[in-house]
Amino acid sequence: MLISTRGRYSLRVMIDLAEHQAEGYIPLKTVAERQEISEKYLESIIKLLVKERFLAGLRGKEGGYRLTKAPERYTVYSILALTEESLSPVSCLEDGAAPCPRMAACPTLPLWQGLDQVIRDYLEGVTLADLMHREGDWNDYVI
């Protein structure tokens, strides 16, 4: 699993909007400048986040984007699952993957299933609020 630029930028945008939520709707240009992300590239990310109702958009002079929920209600997993093709460590565990003919005899399948669960559990346990404050024990995950 390799998190793409799209996934990493999505997290940065969501954190930025969470940190500035008291300001209301934030213009795309402002977020792009603060995060040093191309405004054009950011448009495609924002479009997906709005479509899936992670963000609300408002057109016009006072327009921009804002979160639709409190930062504590967004997990890193939910954001990355939206922006990444897959978070699975191996292709046979991806959603919609064809059943592997070797699955029943695969000696490594339990390893990959366990890793998949650890990744999911870890990313589900970290919220935007955690990343905003950069505090807490979310980064002391022990296997």
Short mmCIF file of N, CA and C in Angstrom, two decimals:
data_model
loop_
_atom_site.label_atom_id
_atom_site.label_comp_id
_atom_site.label_asym_id
_atom_site.label_seq_id
_atom_site.Cartn_x
_atom_site.Cartn_y
_atom_site.Cartn_z
N MET A 1 0.85 -1.18 0.00
CA MET A 1 0.00 0.00 0.00
C MET A 1 0.89 1.24 0.00
N LEU A 2 0.59 2.12 -0.90
CA LEU A 2 1.29 3.39 -0.99
C LEU A 2 0.23 4.48 -1.11
N ILE A 3 0.23 5.40 -0.17
CA ILE A 3 -0.76 6.48 -0.21
C ILE A 3 -0.32 7.49 -1.27
N SER A 4 -1.23 7.78 -2.18
CA SER A 4 -0.93 8.69 -3.29
C SER A 4 -0.90 10.15 -2.83
N THR A 5 -0.42 10.99 -3.74
CA THR A 5 -0.45 12.43 -3.50
C THR A 5 -1.89 12.89 -3.26
N ARG A 6 -2.82 12.32 -4.01
CA ARG A 6 -4.23 12.68 -3.87
C ARG A 6 -4.72 12.41 -2.44
N GLY A 7 -4.36 11.27 -1.89
CA GLY A 7 -4.75 10.93 -0.52
C GLY A 7 -4.10 11.84 0.51
N ARG A 8 -2.81 12.07 0.34
CA ARG A 8 -2.10 12.95 1.29
C ARG A 8 -2.62 14.38 1.23
N TYR A 9 -2.87 14.88 0.02
CA TYR A 9 -3.39 16.23 -0.13
C TYR A 9 -4.81 16.34 0.42
N SER A 10 -5.59 15.30 0.26
CA SER A 10 -6.95 15.30 0.81
C SER A 10 -6.92 15.47 2.32
N LEU A 11 -6.01 14.76 2.97
CA LEU A 11 -5.87 14.91 4.42
C LEU A 11 -5.43 16.33 4.78
N ARG A 12 -4.47 16.87 4.05
CA ARG A 12 -4.01 18.23 4.34
C ARG A 12 -5.12 19.25 4.19
N VAL A 13 -5.93 19.10 3.15
CA VAL A 13 -7.04 20.03 2.91
C VAL A 13 -8.06 19.92 4.04
N MET A 14 -8.40 18.70 4.41
CA MET A 14 -9.40 18.50 5.47
C MET A 14 -8.88 19.06 6.80
N ILE A 15 -7.62 18.86 7.10
CA ILE A 15 -7.04 19.40 8.33
C ILE A 15 -7.05 20.93 8.28
N ASP A 16 -6.68 21.50 7.15
CA ASP A 16 -6.67 22.96 7.00
C ASP A 16 -8.07 23.53 7.24
N LEU A 17 -9.07 22.93 6.62
CA LEU A 17 -10.44 23.42 6.81
C LEU A 17 -10.91 23.22 8.25
N ALA A 18 -10.49 22.15 8.87
CA ALA A 18 -10.86 21.92 10.27
C ALA A 18 -10.22 22.97 11.18
N GLU A 19 -8.97 23.29 10.90
CA GLU A 19 -8.26 24.29 11.72
C GLU A 19 -8.84 25.70 11.55
N HIS A 20 -9.48 25.95 10.43
CA HIS A 20 -10.03 27.28 10.16
C HIS A 20 -11.55 27.28 10.09
N GLN A 21 -12.19 26.29 10.70
CA GLN A 21 -13.64 26.17 10.58
C GLN A 21 -14.39 27.34 11.19
N ALA A 22 -13.81 28.01 12.16
CA ALA A 22 -14.48 29.16 12.78
C ALA A 22 -14.62 30.33 11.81
N GLU A 23 -13.84 30.29 10.72
CA GLU A 23 -13.87 31.37 9.72
C GLU A 23 -14.99 31.19 8.70
N GLY A 24 -15.74 30.10 8.81
CA GLY A 24 -16.82 29.84 7.86
C GLY A 24 -16.31 29.21 6.58
N TYR A 25 -16.89 29.63 5.46
CA TYR A 25 -16.48 29.08 4.17
C TYR A 25 -15.11 29.65 3.78
N ILE A 26 -14.20 28.77 3.41
CA ILE A 26 -12.83 29.17 3.06
C ILE A 26 -12.66 29.03 1.54
N PRO A 27 -12.22 30.09 0.87
CA PRO A 27 -12.01 30.01 -0.58
C PRO A 27 -10.95 28.96 -0.95
N LEU A 28 -11.15 28.30 -2.06
CA LEU A 28 -10.22 27.30 -2.56
C LEU A 28 -8.82 27.88 -2.71
N LYS A 29 -8.75 29.10 -3.20
CA LYS A 29 -7.46 29.76 -3.41
C LYS A 29 -6.69 29.90 -2.10
N THR A 30 -7.40 30.21 -1.03
CA THR A 30 -6.77 30.37 0.28
C THR A 30 -6.17 29.05 0.77
N VAL A 31 -6.94 27.98 0.64
CA VAL A 31 -6.46 26.66 1.05
C VAL A 31 -5.26 26.26 0.20
N ALA A 32 -5.35 26.46 -1.10
CA ALA A 32 -4.25 26.12 -2.01
C ALA A 32 -2.98 26.86 -1.64
N GLU A 33 -3.10 28.13 -1.33
CA GLU A 33 -1.92 28.93 -0.94
C GLU A 33 -1.34 28.45 0.38
N ARG A 34 -2.19 28.23 1.37
CA ARG A 34 -1.69 27.79 2.68
C ARG A 34 -1.01 26.43 2.59
N GLN A 35 -1.57 25.55 1.77
CA GLN A 35 -1.05 24.18 1.69
C GLN A 35 -0.02 24.01 0.57
N GLU A 36 0.21 25.06 -0.18
CA GLU A 36 1.17 25.01 -1.30
C GLU A 36 0.84 23.86 -2.25
N ILE A 37 -0.44 23.81 -2.63
CA ILE A 37 -0.95 22.82 -3.56
C ILE A 37 -1.52 23.58 -4.75
N SER A 38 -1.27 23.09 -5.94
CA SER A 38 -1.84 23.70 -7.14
C SER A 38 -3.35 23.81 -7.00
N GLU A 39 -3.86 25.00 -7.28
CA GLU A 39 -5.31 25.22 -7.18
C GLU A 39 -6.05 24.30 -8.16
N LYS A 40 -5.49 24.10 -9.32
CA LYS A 40 -6.11 23.24 -10.34
C LYS A 40 -6.20 21.80 -9.82
N TYR A 41 -5.13 21.29 -9.23
CA TYR A 41 -5.13 19.92 -8.69
C TYR A 41 -6.09 19.82 -7.51
N LEU A 42 -6.11 20.86 -6.70
CA LEU A 42 -6.97 20.87 -5.54
C LEU A 42 -8.45 20.85 -5.93
N GLU A 43 -8.79 21.44 -7.06
CA GLU A 43 -10.18 21.43 -7.53
C GLU A 43 -10.73 20.01 -7.67
N SER A 44 -9.92 19.10 -8.21
CA SER A 44 -10.39 17.72 -8.40
C SER A 44 -10.58 17.01 -7.06
N ILE A 45 -9.74 17.31 -6.10
CA ILE A 45 -9.86 16.71 -4.77
C ILE A 45 -11.10 17.25 -4.06
N ILE A 46 -11.27 18.56 -4.10
CA ILE A 46 -12.43 19.20 -3.47
C ILE A 46 -13.73 18.69 -4.08
N LYS A 47 -13.74 18.54 -5.39
CA LYS A 47 -14.94 18.08 -6.08
C LYS A 47 -15.39 16.72 -5.52
N LEU A 48 -14.45 15.82 -5.33
CA LEU A 48 -14.77 14.50 -4.77
C LEU A 48 -15.26 14.61 -3.33
N LEU A 49 -14.60 15.43 -2.53
CA LEU A 49 -14.98 15.59 -1.13
C LEU A 49 -16.38 16.22 -0.99
N VAL A 50 -16.72 17.11 -1.89
CA VAL A 50 -18.06 17.72 -1.89
C VAL A 50 -19.09 16.68 -2.35
N LYS A 51 -18.77 15.97 -3.41
CA LYS A 51 -19.70 14.96 -3.94
C LYS A 51 -20.06 13.93 -2.88
N GLU A 52 -19.09 13.54 -2.07
CA GLU A 52 -19.32 12.54 -1.02
C GLU A 52 -19.75 13.17 0.30
N ARG A 53 -20.03 14.46 0.28
CA ARG A 53 -20.55 15.23 1.42
C ARG A 53 -19.60 15.29 2.62
N PHE A 54 -18.31 15.22 2.35
CA PHE A 54 -17.33 15.46 3.40
C PHE A 54 -17.18 16.98 3.59
N LEU A 55 -17.42 17.71 2.50
CA LEU A 55 -17.36 19.18 2.52
C LEU A 55 -18.63 19.75 1.92
N ALA A 56 -18.92 20.99 2.31
CA ALA A 56 -20.01 21.75 1.70
C ALA A 56 -19.37 22.93 0.98
N GLY A 57 -19.92 23.26 -0.17
CA GLY A 57 -19.40 24.39 -0.92
C GLY A 57 -20.45 25.47 -1.08
N LEU A 58 -19.98 26.71 -1.17
CA LEU A 58 -20.86 27.86 -1.37
C LEU A 58 -20.24 28.74 -2.43
N ARG A 59 -21.02 29.07 -3.45
CA ARG A 59 -20.53 29.93 -4.54
C ARG A 59 -20.71 31.40 -4.17
N GLY A 60 -19.99 32.23 -4.87
CA GLY A 60 -20.16 33.67 -4.70
C GLY A 60 -19.02 34.31 -3.94
N LYS A 61 -19.20 35.60 -3.70
CA LYS A 61 -18.16 36.42 -3.07
C LYS A 61 -17.74 35.89 -1.70
N GLU A 62 -18.67 35.45 -0.91
CA GLU A 62 -18.39 34.92 0.43
C GLU A 62 -18.26 33.39 0.41
N GLY A 63 -18.10 32.83 -0.79
CA GLY A 63 -18.10 31.38 -0.95
C GLY A 63 -16.79 30.72 -0.58
N GLY A 64 -16.83 29.41 -0.67
CA GLY A 64 -15.68 28.60 -0.36
C GLY A 64 -16.14 27.23 0.10
N TYR A 65 -15.37 26.62 0.98
CA TYR A 65 -15.66 25.26 1.44
C TYR A 65 -15.52 25.18 2.95
N ARG A 66 -16.29 24.25 3.51
CA ARG A 66 -16.22 24.00 4.95
C ARG A 66 -16.56 22.54 5.20
N LEU A 67 -16.19 22.04 6.37
CA LEU A 67 -16.53 20.68 6.76
C LEU A 67 -18.03 20.57 6.99
N THR A 68 -18.58 19.39 6.76
CA THR A 68 -20.00 19.17 7.02
C THR A 68 -20.23 18.57 8.40
N LYS A 69 -19.15 18.12 9.05
CA LYS A 69 -19.26 17.53 10.39
C LYS A 69 -18.12 18.05 11.25
N ALA A 70 -18.17 17.76 12.51
CA ALA A 70 -17.09 18.13 13.43
C ALA A 70 -15.84 17.32 13.08
N PRO A 71 -14.65 17.87 13.29
CA PRO A 71 -13.41 17.16 12.97
C PRO A 71 -13.29 15.78 13.64
N GLU A 72 -13.89 15.63 14.81
CA GLU A 72 -13.83 14.36 15.53
C GLU A 72 -14.59 13.25 14.80
N ARG A 73 -15.44 13.61 13.87
CA ARG A 73 -16.29 12.63 13.18
C ARG A 73 -15.71 12.15 11.86
N TYR A 74 -14.54 12.67 11.48
CA TYR A 74 -13.86 12.22 10.26
C TYR A 74 -12.66 11.39 10.67
N THR A 75 -12.62 10.14 10.23
CA THR A 75 -11.43 9.34 10.49
C THR A 75 -10.50 9.44 9.28
N VAL A 76 -9.24 9.21 9.53
CA VAL A 76 -8.27 9.19 8.45
C VAL A 76 -8.65 8.08 7.46
N TYR A 77 -9.13 6.96 7.99
CA TYR A 77 -9.53 5.86 7.11
C TYR A 77 -10.64 6.29 6.16
N SER A 78 -11.64 6.99 6.66
CA SER A 78 -12.76 7.39 5.80
C SER A 78 -12.31 8.30 4.68
N ILE A 79 -11.38 9.17 4.95
CA ILE A 79 -10.87 10.10 3.93
C ILE A 79 -10.02 9.35 2.91
N LEU A 80 -9.09 8.52 3.40
CA LEU A 80 -8.23 7.79 2.48
C LEU A 80 -8.99 6.74 1.68
N ALA A 81 -9.99 6.11 2.29
CA ALA A 81 -10.79 5.12 1.57
C ALA A 81 -11.54 5.79 0.41
N LEU A 82 -11.86 7.05 0.57
CA LEU A 82 -12.55 7.80 -0.47
C LEU A 82 -11.60 8.18 -1.60
N THR A 83 -10.39 8.55 -1.27
CA THR A 83 -9.47 9.10 -2.26
C THR A 83 -8.51 8.09 -2.86
N GLU A 84 -8.30 6.97 -2.21
CA GLU A 84 -7.37 5.96 -2.70
C GLU A 84 -8.12 4.84 -3.40
N GLU A 85 -7.50 4.23 -4.38
CA GLU A 85 -8.13 3.08 -5.03
C GLU A 85 -8.28 1.93 -4.06
N SER A 86 -7.27 1.74 -3.22
CA SER A 86 -7.30 0.63 -2.27
C SER A 86 -6.37 0.94 -1.11
N LEU A 87 -6.73 0.44 0.05
CA LEU A 87 -5.85 0.52 1.21
C LEU A 87 -5.38 -0.88 1.62
N SER A 88 -5.74 -1.87 0.82
CA SER A 88 -5.36 -3.25 1.11
C SER A 88 -3.89 -3.48 0.81
N PRO A 89 -3.22 -4.30 1.63
CA PRO A 89 -1.80 -4.56 1.41
C PRO A 89 -1.54 -5.49 0.22
N VAL A 90 -2.54 -6.29 -0.19
CA VAL A 90 -2.40 -7.18 -1.34
C VAL A 90 -3.68 -7.14 -2.17
N SER A 91 -3.55 -7.39 -3.44
CA SER A 91 -4.68 -7.25 -4.35
C SER A 91 -5.83 -8.21 -4.07
N CYS A 92 -5.54 -9.39 -3.52
CA CYS A 92 -6.63 -10.35 -3.30
C CYS A 92 -7.59 -9.90 -2.19
N LEU A 93 -7.21 -8.92 -1.40
CA LEU A 93 -8.07 -8.41 -0.33
C LEU A 93 -8.82 -7.13 -0.70
N GLU A 94 -8.57 -6.63 -1.91
CA GLU A 94 -9.25 -5.41 -2.33
C GLU A 94 -10.74 -5.66 -2.52
N ASP A 95 -11.54 -4.64 -2.27
CA ASP A 95 -12.98 -4.74 -2.49
C ASP A 95 -13.24 -5.09 -3.95
N GLY A 96 -14.08 -6.07 -4.17
CA GLY A 96 -14.45 -6.46 -5.52
C GLY A 96 -13.44 -7.34 -6.23
N ALA A 97 -12.37 -7.75 -5.54
CA ALA A 97 -11.37 -8.62 -6.17
C ALA A 97 -11.96 -10.00 -6.46
N ALA A 98 -11.58 -10.56 -7.57
CA ALA A 98 -12.01 -11.91 -7.90
C ALA A 98 -11.40 -12.87 -6.89
N PRO A 99 -12.14 -13.89 -6.49
CA PRO A 99 -11.59 -14.85 -5.53
C PRO A 99 -10.32 -15.52 -6.08
N CYS A 100 -9.32 -15.58 -5.26
CA CYS A 100 -8.05 -16.19 -5.66
C CYS A 100 -8.21 -17.72 -5.61
N PRO A 101 -7.83 -18.40 -6.67
CA PRO A 101 -7.97 -19.86 -6.67
C PRO A 101 -7.07 -20.54 -5.64
N ARG A 102 -6.05 -19.85 -5.17
CA ARG A 102 -5.12 -20.42 -4.19
C ARG A 102 -5.49 -20.04 -2.75
N MET A 103 -6.56 -19.28 -2.58
CA MET A 103 -6.90 -18.75 -1.26
C MET A 103 -6.96 -19.82 -0.17
N ALA A 104 -7.60 -20.93 -0.43
CA ALA A 104 -7.75 -21.98 0.59
C ALA A 104 -6.42 -22.58 1.02
N ALA A 105 -5.44 -22.57 0.13
CA ALA A 105 -4.15 -23.18 0.44
C ALA A 105 -3.04 -22.14 0.65
N CYS A 106 -3.40 -20.88 0.67
CA CYS A 106 -2.38 -19.81 0.76
C CYS A 106 -1.85 -19.69 2.18
N PRO A 107 -0.57 -19.98 2.38
CA PRO A 107 -0.01 -19.89 3.73
C PRO A 107 0.17 -18.46 4.23
N THR A 108 0.15 -17.47 3.32
CA THR A 108 0.35 -16.08 3.74
C THR A 108 -0.94 -15.30 3.90
N LEU A 109 -2.07 -15.86 3.50
CA LEU A 109 -3.34 -15.13 3.58
C LEU A 109 -3.63 -14.60 4.98
N PRO A 110 -3.47 -15.41 6.04
CA PRO A 110 -3.74 -14.87 7.38
C PRO A 110 -2.84 -13.67 7.73
N LEU A 111 -1.62 -13.69 7.26
CA LEU A 111 -0.71 -12.57 7.49
C LEU A 111 -1.27 -11.30 6.85
N TRP A 112 -1.68 -11.39 5.58
CA TRP A 112 -2.20 -10.23 4.87
C TRP A 112 -3.53 -9.76 5.44
N GLN A 113 -4.36 -10.69 5.85
CA GLN A 113 -5.64 -10.32 6.47
C GLN A 113 -5.39 -9.59 7.79
N GLY A 114 -4.42 -10.07 8.56
CA GLY A 114 -4.09 -9.41 9.83
C GLY A 114 -3.54 -8.01 9.59
N LEU A 115 -2.65 -7.87 8.62
CA LEU A 115 -2.09 -6.55 8.31
C LEU A 115 -3.18 -5.61 7.83
N ASP A 116 -4.08 -6.11 6.99
CA ASP A 116 -5.20 -5.31 6.51
C ASP A 116 -6.03 -4.80 7.68
N GLN A 117 -6.28 -5.65 8.66
CA GLN A 117 -7.08 -5.25 9.83
C GLN A 117 -6.34 -4.24 10.70
N VAL A 118 -5.04 -4.42 10.86
CA VAL A 118 -4.24 -3.48 11.65
C VAL A 118 -4.26 -2.10 10.99
N ILE A 119 -4.09 -2.06 9.68
CA ILE A 119 -4.12 -0.79 8.95
C ILE A 119 -5.47 -0.11 9.14
N ARG A 120 -6.53 -0.87 8.94
CA ARG A 120 -7.88 -0.31 9.08
C ARG A 120 -8.12 0.20 10.51
N ASP A 121 -7.80 -0.62 11.49
CA ASP A 121 -8.01 -0.24 12.89
C ASP A 121 -7.23 1.02 13.25
N TYR A 122 -5.98 1.07 12.81
CA TYR A 122 -5.14 2.24 13.12
C TYR A 122 -5.71 3.51 12.49
N LEU A 123 -6.01 3.45 11.20
CA LEU A 123 -6.51 4.63 10.50
C LEU A 123 -7.91 5.02 10.95
N GLU A 124 -8.72 4.06 11.40
CA GLU A 124 -10.04 4.37 11.96
C GLU A 124 -9.91 5.03 13.33
N GLY A 125 -8.79 4.81 13.99
CA GLY A 125 -8.58 5.36 15.33
C GLY A 125 -7.99 6.75 15.38
N VAL A 126 -7.69 7.32 14.21
CA VAL A 126 -7.12 8.67 14.14
C VAL A 126 -8.13 9.56 13.41
N THR A 127 -8.48 10.68 14.04
CA THR A 127 -9.44 11.61 13.46
C THR A 127 -8.76 12.89 13.01
N LEU A 128 -9.50 13.71 12.28
CA LEU A 128 -8.98 15.03 11.92
C LEU A 128 -8.65 15.83 13.17
N ALA A 129 -9.46 15.70 14.19
CA ALA A 129 -9.20 16.43 15.43
C ALA A 129 -7.85 16.02 16.01
N ASP A 130 -7.53 14.73 15.96
CA ASP A 130 -6.22 14.26 16.44
C ASP A 130 -5.09 14.91 15.65
N LEU A 131 -5.25 14.97 14.35
CA LEU A 131 -4.20 15.53 13.50
C LEU A 131 -4.09 17.05 13.66
N MET A 132 -5.20 17.70 13.95
CA MET A 132 -5.19 19.14 14.18
C MET A 132 -4.37 19.48 15.41
N HIS A 133 -4.57 18.71 16.46
CA HIS A 133 -3.94 19.02 17.73
C HIS A 133 -2.57 18.40 17.88
N ARG A 134 -2.30 17.38 17.06
CA ARG A 134 -0.99 16.70 17.08
C ARG A 134 -0.60 16.29 18.49
N GLU A 135 -1.60 15.92 19.25
CA GLU A 135 -1.38 15.49 20.64
C GLU A 135 -2.02 14.12 20.82
N GLY A 136 -1.89 13.59 21.98
CA GLY A 136 -2.55 12.34 22.30
C GLY A 136 -1.68 11.14 22.00
N ASP A 137 -2.26 9.96 22.18
CA ASP A 137 -1.48 8.74 22.02
C ASP A 137 -1.76 8.04 20.71
N TRP A 138 -2.40 8.70 19.75
CA TRP A 138 -2.72 8.08 18.47
C TRP A 138 -1.46 7.64 17.72
N ASN A 139 -0.33 8.27 18.00
CA ASN A 139 0.90 7.90 17.30
C ASN A 139 1.75 6.90 18.08
N ASP A 140 1.21 6.34 19.15
CA ASP A 140 1.90 5.31 19.93
C ASP A 140 1.27 3.95 19.71
N TYR A 141 0.86 3.66 18.50
CA TYR A 141 0.18 2.40 18.20
C TYR A 141 1.14 1.23 18.39
N VAL A 142 0.69 0.23 19.10
CA VAL A 142 1.51 -0.96 19.36
C VAL A 142 0.78 -2.17 18.79
N ILE A 143 1.52 -2.99 18.09
CA ILE A 143 0.95 -4.23 17.53
C ILE A 143 1.20 -5.36 18.50
#
